mmCIF file of C-alpha atoms and ligand atoms in Angstrom:
data_model
loop_
_atom_site.group_PDB
_atom_site.id
_atom_site.type_symbol
_atom_site.label_atom_id
_atom_site.label_comp_id
_atom_site.label_asym_id
_atom_site.label_seq_id
_atom_site.Cartn_x
_atom_site.Cartn_y
_atom_site.Cartn_z
ATOM 1 C CA MET A 1 10.944 27.368 -20.464
ATOM 2 C CA GLN A 2 12.836 29.434 -23.023
ATOM 3 C CA VAL A 3 11.387 33.043 -23.739
ATOM 4 C CA ILE A 4 12.243 34.440 -26.460
ATOM 5 C CA VAL A 5 12.282 38.387 -26.259
ATOM 6 C CA PRO A 6 12.492 40.121 -30.002
ATOM 7 C CA PHE A 7 13.521 43.357 -29.761
ATOM 8 C CA ALA A 8 14.253 46.277 -32.947
ATOM 9 C CA ALA A 9 17.908 47.436 -31.574
ATOM 10 C CA ASP A 10 18.703 49.888 -34.388
ATOM 11 C CA ALA A 11 15.464 52.266 -34.858
ATOM 12 C CA PRO A 12 13.271 51.215 -32.242
ATOM 13 C CA LYS A 13 10.147 53.057 -31.348
ATOM 14 C CA THR A 14 9.558 55.158 -34.163
ATOM 15 C CA ARG A 15 6.277 55.894 -33.304
ATOM 16 C CA LEU A 16 7.625 58.151 -30.246
ATOM 17 C CA SER A 17 10.261 59.761 -32.861
ATOM 18 C CA SER A 18 7.668 63.448 -31.971
ATOM 19 C CA THR A 19 9.054 62.720 -27.975
ATOM 20 C CA PHE A 20 12.400 61.126 -27.752
ATOM 21 C CA SER A 21 15.356 61.994 -30.816
ATOM 22 C CA ALA A 22 17.002 58.618 -32.153
ATOM 23 C CA ALA A 23 19.671 58.352 -29.335
ATOM 24 C CA GLU A 24 16.936 58.696 -26.722
ATOM 25 C CA ARG A 25 14.397 56.083 -28.518
ATOM 26 C CA ARG A 26 17.715 53.782 -28.279
ATOM 27 C CA GLN A 27 18.083 54.508 -24.572
ATOM 28 C CA PHE A 28 14.304 54.154 -23.775
ATOM 29 C CA ALA A 29 14.145 51.118 -26.060
ATOM 30 C CA GLY A 30 17.294 49.789 -24.521
ATOM 31 C CA ALA A 31 16.036 50.229 -20.958
ATOM 32 C CA MET A 32 12.762 48.028 -21.455
ATOM 33 C CA VAL A 33 14.381 45.046 -22.855
ATOM 34 C CA ARG A 34 16.232 45.169 -19.604
ATOM 35 C CA ASP A 35 13.469 45.830 -17.534
ATOM 36 C CA VAL A 36 11.459 42.826 -19.788
ATOM 37 C CA VAL A 37 14.799 40.541 -18.648
ATOM 38 C CA ASP A 38 14.737 40.769 -15.425
ATOM 39 C CA ALA A 39 11.065 40.310 -15.316
ATOM 40 C CA VAL A 40 11.035 36.784 -16.775
ATOM 41 C CA ALA A 41 14.439 35.924 -15.298
ATOM 42 C CA LYS A 42 12.661 36.110 -12.248
ATOM 43 C CA THR A 43 9.894 34.186 -13.398
ATOM 44 C CA GLY A 44 12.785 31.006 -13.223
ATOM 45 C CA HIS A 45 12.675 30.880 -16.588
ATOM 46 C CA ASP A 46 15.154 31.805 -19.991
ATOM 47 C CA PRO A 47 15.104 34.972 -21.514
ATOM 48 C CA HIS A 48 17.186 35.234 -24.885
ATOM 49 C CA VAL A 49 17.322 38.294 -26.532
ATOM 50 C CA LEU A 50 16.214 38.227 -30.893
ATOM 51 C CA ALA A 51 17.795 41.553 -32.220
ATOM 52 C CA THR A 52 17.993 43.041 -35.164
ATOM 53 C CA GLY A 53 21.681 43.693 -34.078
ATOM 54 C CA PRO A 54 23.988 43.509 -31.160
ATOM 55 C CA VAL A 55 22.740 44.405 -27.499
ATOM 56 C CA SER A 56 23.892 44.802 -23.962
ATOM 57 C CA VAL A 57 22.202 42.575 -21.738
ATOM 58 C CA ASP A 58 23.124 39.588 -19.236
ATOM 59 C CA VAL A 59 21.057 36.989 -21.126
ATOM 60 C CA PRO A 60 21.940 35.062 -24.909
ATOM 61 C CA VAL A 61 21.281 37.472 -27.645
ATOM 62 C CA THR A 62 20.633 35.646 -30.951
ATOM 63 C CA VAL A 63 21.119 38.407 -33.888
ATOM 64 C CA ASP A 64 18.814 38.390 -36.941
ATOM 65 C CA GLU A 65 18.610 41.012 -39.614
ATOM 66 C CA ARG A 66 15.728 39.313 -41.312
ATOM 67 C CA SER A 67 12.107 40.703 -40.121
ATOM 68 C CA LEU A 68 10.203 40.044 -36.918
ATOM 69 C CA ASP A 69 7.828 37.090 -38.547
ATOM 70 C CA ALA A 70 11.192 35.197 -40.190
ATOM 71 C CA ALA A 71 13.149 35.472 -37.244
ATOM 72 C CA VAL A 72 10.721 34.168 -34.499
ATOM 73 C CA ASN A 73 9.037 31.486 -37.113
ATOM 74 C CA GLU A 74 12.604 30.072 -37.311
ATOM 75 C CA LEU A 75 13.244 30.050 -33.857
ATOM 76 C CA LEU A 76 9.769 27.971 -33.100
ATOM 77 C CA GLU A 77 10.651 25.869 -35.804
ATOM 78 C CA SER A 78 14.226 25.027 -34.701
ATOM 79 C CA HIS A 79 12.838 24.871 -30.894
ATOM 80 C CA PHE A 80 10.610 21.964 -31.617
ATOM 81 C CA ASP A 81 12.693 20.070 -33.941
ATOM 82 C CA ALA A 82 15.305 20.481 -31.273
ATOM 83 C CA ALA A 83 13.713 19.472 -27.925
ATOM 84 C CA GLY A 84 9.922 17.322 -29.105
ATOM 85 C CA ASP A 85 6.471 18.555 -28.604
ATOM 86 C CA ASP A 86 6.668 18.258 -24.906
ATOM 87 C CA GLU A 87 8.612 21.165 -24.219
ATOM 88 C CA PRO A 88 7.099 24.594 -24.505
ATOM 89 C CA ILE A 89 8.256 28.235 -25.709
ATOM 90 C CA ALA A 90 7.078 31.989 -25.016
ATOM 91 C CA VAL A 91 7.858 35.226 -26.973
ATOM 92 C CA VAL A 92 6.843 38.430 -25.256
ATOM 93 C CA MET A 93 7.930 41.911 -26.899
ATOM 94 C CA ALA A 94 10.724 43.811 -25.524
ATOM 95 C CA ASP A 95 8.244 46.946 -24.865
ATOM 96 C CA LEU A 96 6.303 45.575 -21.943
ATOM 97 C CA ALA A 97 7.887 47.937 -19.269
ATOM 98 C CA LEU A 98 4.894 47.457 -16.963
ATOM 99 C CA ALA A 99 5.350 43.498 -16.729
ATOM 100 C CA THR A 100 6.467 42.012 -14.087
ATOM 101 C CA ALA A 101 7.090 37.926 -12.693
ATOM 102 C CA PRO A 102 3.705 37.622 -11.306
ATOM 103 C CA SER A 103 1.949 38.528 -14.380
ATOM 104 C CA LEU A 104 4.293 36.770 -16.958
ATOM 105 C CA ASP A 105 3.519 33.369 -14.260
ATOM 106 C CA ARG A 106 0.176 33.762 -14.885
ATOM 107 C CA LEU A 107 0.832 33.478 -18.746
ATOM 108 C CA PHE A 108 2.920 30.809 -18.276
ATOM 109 C CA GLU A 109 0.669 28.838 -16.203
ATOM 110 C CA THR A 110 -1.992 28.975 -18.230
ATOM 111 C CA ASN A 111 -3.440 26.067 -20.021
ATOM 112 C CA GLY A 112 -4.321 26.068 -23.857
ATOM 113 C CA ASP A 113 -1.476 24.821 -26.879
ATOM 114 C CA VAL A 114 -0.787 28.427 -27.570
ATOM 115 C CA VAL A 115 -1.676 30.805 -24.904
ATOM 116 C CA PHE A 116 -2.094 35.299 -25.950
ATOM 117 C CA ALA A 117 -1.382 37.938 -23.992
ATOM 118 C CA PRO A 118 -3.282 40.608 -26.239
ATOM 119 C CA GLY A 119 -1.713 43.916 -26.865
ATOM 120 C CA ARG A 120 -4.192 47.170 -26.526
ATOM 121 C CA GLY A 121 -5.128 47.635 -30.138
ATOM 122 C CA GLY A 122 -4.889 44.052 -31.612
ATOM 123 C CA GLY A 123 -1.795 43.185 -31.263
ATOM 124 C CA THR A 124 0.018 40.167 -29.978
ATOM 125 C CA ASN A 125 1.999 41.485 -26.800
ATOM 126 C CA ALA A 126 3.366 37.896 -25.541
ATOM 127 C CA PHE A 127 2.392 34.099 -26.202
ATOM 128 C CA VAL A 128 3.296 30.614 -25.189
ATOM 129 C CA THR A 129 2.812 28.143 -27.791
ATOM 130 C CA ARG A 130 2.752 23.689 -26.665
ATOM 131 C CA HIS A 131 2.192 23.309 -30.240
ATOM 132 C CA PRO A 132 5.232 22.540 -32.878
ATOM 133 C CA ASP A 133 2.181 24.017 -35.326
ATOM 134 C CA PHE A 134 1.716 27.360 -34.299
ATOM 135 C CA ARG A 135 3.695 30.157 -36.309
ATOM 136 C CA VAL A 136 3.285 34.054 -36.265
ATOM 137 C CA ASP A 137 2.420 36.634 -38.337
ATOM 138 C CA TYR A 138 2.541 40.293 -36.304
ATOM 139 C CA HIS A 139 1.052 43.576 -37.010
ATOM 140 C CA GLY A 140 -1.854 44.751 -37.672
ATOM 141 C CA THR A 141 -4.591 42.762 -35.945
ATOM 142 C CA SER A 142 -2.329 40.238 -35.246
ATOM 143 C CA TYR A 143 -3.897 38.381 -31.727
ATOM 144 C CA LEU A 144 -6.708 38.087 -34.398
ATOM 145 C CA ASP A 145 -4.518 36.810 -37.193
ATOM 146 C CA HIS A 146 -2.472 34.416 -34.191
ATOM 147 C CA ARG A 147 -6.009 33.030 -33.031
ATOM 148 C CA ALA A 148 -6.973 32.184 -36.488
ATOM 149 C CA ILE A 149 -3.294 30.380 -36.984
ATOM 150 C CA ALA A 150 -4.071 28.793 -33.928
ATOM 151 C CA SER A 151 -7.166 26.979 -34.899
ATOM 152 C CA SER A 152 -6.132 26.263 -38.115
ATOM 153 C CA VAL A 153 -3.610 24.041 -37.033
ATOM 154 C CA GLY A 154 -5.657 22.241 -34.215
ATOM 155 C CA ALA A 155 -4.273 24.364 -31.093
ATOM 156 C CA SER A 156 -6.622 25.003 -28.499
ATOM 157 C CA VAL A 157 -6.527 28.593 -27.150
ATOM 158 C CA GLY A 158 -6.069 30.515 -23.765
ATOM 159 C CA VAL A 159 -6.067 33.756 -23.392
ATOM 160 C CA VAL A 160 -4.653 35.941 -20.400
ATOM 161 C CA ASP A 161 -6.421 39.606 -19.632
ATOM 162 C CA SER A 162 -3.573 41.657 -18.064
ATOM 163 C CA PHE A 163 -3.383 45.353 -17.705
ATOM 164 C CA ARG A 164 0.255 44.528 -17.469
ATOM 165 C CA LEU A 165 1.079 42.681 -20.276
ATOM 166 C CA ALA A 166 -1.632 44.404 -22.823
ATOM 167 C CA THR A 167 0.385 47.474 -21.826
ATOM 168 C CA ASP A 168 2.420 47.867 -25.261
ATOM 169 C CA VAL A 169 5.099 51.161 -24.729
ATOM 170 C CA ASP A 170 4.463 52.188 -28.228
ATOM 171 C CA GLU A 171 2.888 56.481 -28.871
ATOM 172 C CA PRO A 172 3.372 59.578 -26.526
ATOM 173 C CA ALA A 173 0.194 58.471 -24.657
ATOM 174 C CA ASP A 174 1.532 54.954 -23.043
ATOM 175 C CA LEU A 175 3.906 56.999 -21.112
ATOM 176 C CA VAL A 176 1.372 57.784 -18.489
ATOM 177 C CA GLU A 177 1.107 53.981 -17.710
ATOM 178 C CA VAL A 178 4.995 53.431 -16.849
ATOM 179 C CA LEU A 179 5.193 57.132 -14.838
ATOM 180 C CA CYS A 180 1.490 55.778 -12.918
ATOM 181 C CA HIS A 181 3.085 51.589 -12.793
ATOM 182 C CA GLY A 182 6.296 51.013 -13.250
ATOM 183 C CA ASP A 183 9.384 50.773 -11.453
ATOM 184 C CA GLY A 184 12.219 49.632 -12.907
ATOM 185 C CA ARG A 185 14.386 51.207 -15.049
ATOM 186 C CA THR A 186 12.571 52.794 -17.787
ATOM 187 C CA ARG A 187 10.095 54.556 -15.601
ATOM 188 C CA GLU A 188 13.661 55.824 -13.687
ATOM 189 C CA PHE A 189 14.613 56.855 -17.700
ATOM 190 C CA LEU A 190 11.582 58.943 -18.097
ATOM 191 C CA VAL A 191 12.192 60.345 -14.305
ATOM 192 C CA GLU A 192 15.535 61.249 -14.997
ATOM 193 C CA ALA A 193 14.880 62.989 -18.763
ATOM 194 C CA GLY A 194 11.982 65.252 -16.892
ATOM 195 C CA PHE A 195 8.931 64.102 -17.998
ATOM 196 C CA GLU A 196 5.976 64.044 -15.468
ATOM 197 C CA LEU A 197 2.280 63.607 -15.691
ATOM 198 C CA VAL A 198 -0.020 66.557 -16.463
ATOM 199 C CA THR A 199 -4.068 66.422 -15.077
ATOM 200 C CA ALA A 200 -6.166 68.406 -16.522
ATOM 201 C CA ASP A 201 -10.070 68.987 -14.760
ATOM 202 C CA GLU A 202 -10.812 67.246 -18.137
ATOM 203 C CA GLY A 203 -9.521 64.541 -20.384
ATOM 204 C CA ARG A 204 -6.988 61.857 -20.065
ATOM 205 C CA VAL A 205 -4.174 62.304 -18.071
ATOM 206 C CA THR A 206 -0.997 63.191 -20.368
ATOM 207 C CA VAL A 207 2.744 63.283 -19.759
ATOM 208 C CA THR A 208 4.951 66.807 -20.213
ATOM 209 C CA ARG A 209 9.127 67.438 -20.405
ATOM 210 C CA THR A 210 10.394 69.755 -18.331
ATOM 211 C CA ASP A 211 13.403 71.671 -19.001
ATOM 212 C CA ARG A 212 16.110 70.509 -16.350
ATOM 213 C CA VAL A 213 18.102 73.125 -14.916
ATOM 214 C CA GLY A 214 21.769 72.114 -13.600
HETATM 215 N N1 GTP B 1 13.971 40.785 -33.792
HETATM 216 C C1 GTP B 1 13.288 41.538 -34.038
HETATM 217 N N2 GTP B 1 12.442 42.305 -33.090
HETATM 218 C C2 GTP B 1 11.127 43.143 -33.733
HETATM 219 C C3 GTP B 1 11.241 43.746 -35.006
HETATM 220 N N3 GTP B 1 10.553 44.757 -34.777
HETATM 221 C C4 GTP B 1 9.886 44.924 -33.828
HETATM 222 N N4 GTP B 1 11.072 44.196 -33.144
HETATM 223 C C5 GTP B 1 9.913 44.285 -31.829
HETATM 224 O O1 GTP B 1 8.635 43.637 -31.602
HETATM 225 C C6 GTP B 1 8.459 43.988 -30.493
HETATM 226 C C7 GTP B 1 6.848 45.197 -30.805
HETATM 227 O O2 GTP B 1 7.526 46.037 -32.280
HETATM 228 P P1 GTP B 1 7.051 47.244 -31.997
HETATM 229 O O3 GTP B 1 5.946 47.933 -31.308
HETATM 230 O O4 GTP B 1 6.523 47.626 -33.486
HETATM 231 O O5 GTP B 1 8.610 47.715 -31.903
HETATM 232 P P2 GTP B 1 9.050 49.005 -32.904
HETATM 233 O O6 GTP B 1 9.231 48.662 -33.945
HETATM 234 O O7 GTP B 1 10.332 49.165 -31.684
HETATM 235 O O8 GTP B 1 8.760 50.058 -32.730
HETATM 236 P P3 GTP B 1 7.846 51.063 -33.980
HETATM 237 O O9 GTP B 1 8.745 51.579 -34.826
HETATM 238 O O10 GTP B 1 7.070 52.399 -33.347
HETATM 239 O O11 GTP B 1 6.815 50.818 -34.529
HETATM 240 C C8 GTP B 1 8.900 44.880 -29.944
HETATM 241 O O12 GTP B 1 9.173 44.403 -28.366
HETATM 242 C C9 GTP B 1 10.405 45.280 -31.187
HETATM 243 O O13 GTP B 1 11.237 45.582 -30.362
HETATM 244 C C10 GTP B 1 12.195 42.930 -36.178
HETATM 245 O O14 GTP B 1 12.026 43.397 -37.239
HETATM 246 N N5 GTP B 1 12.972 41.789 -35.548
HETATM 247 C C1 PEQ B 2 4.541 43.406 -33.286
HETATM 248 C C2 PEQ B 2 3.132 44.029 -33.504
HETATM 249 O O1 PEQ B 2 3.448 44.999 -32.430
HETATM 250 P P1 PEQ B 2 2.418 46.452 -31.852
HETATM 251 O O2 PEQ B 2 2.342 47.226 -33.330
HETATM 252 O O3 PEQ B 2 0.818 45.950 -31.823
HETATM 253 O O4 PEQ B 2 3.130 46.941 -31.113
HETATM 254 C C3 PEQ B 2 2.099 42.885 -32.898
HETATM 255 O O5 PEQ B 2 2.063 42.911 -31.837
HETATM 256 O O6 PEQ B 2 1.105 42.580 -33.920
#
């Protein structure tokens, strides 16, 4: 199965601007997309990066500068035009730094015309569609919007409840999850950059960046 991995290559992860410089955000996003591509490849399926600009990965890349929705919907349409209704296709976001092959396999193997892995906060972190008419409308509460779109085309819906797939790395608080649960390039980037967990007597665990000498 083809697994599309959308990737904002030019100015990624703006919600992490208070934490990283623009160059670091590109490196961090690059580490995440490589971790996601590796996890998809370990499932035995075929990752295909859909990027807004050139990206150096060992899998096919399509560069499409249009909006996320326009780029993904064109691939969905051309996939079902070429492959017919029997061949599913998946979309897995490039910022799922905790994604693993077993968590993705659960998504890919769940029954339903369209199967979603919701993200925390209302987004759609990943889905597989077996229905030729399902199209995306990302941003905002896209999980609810996508359920409504699936319903409007007569598609049955499945949902995967997965901590790993629900954790998209958007904001500084999400870095805690990467340090706690990650084991790939993304976590390595944070450790190399001097990020550590901070526990306090009250409140949630946070991260801090230590000054590294030499
Ligand atoms: N191909 C493509 N991918 C996109 C685009 N916008 C976002 N993405 C990817 O879609 C996924 C979810 O997007 P966001 O969480 O908004 O990521 P982002 O745009 O890097 O982060 P913010 O700037 O903080 O919103 C990530 O994998 C992004 O790399 C786009 O216009 N085109
Ligand atoms: C693309 C968007 O990502 P989020 O803004 O939720 O991270 C979504 O899932 O609709």
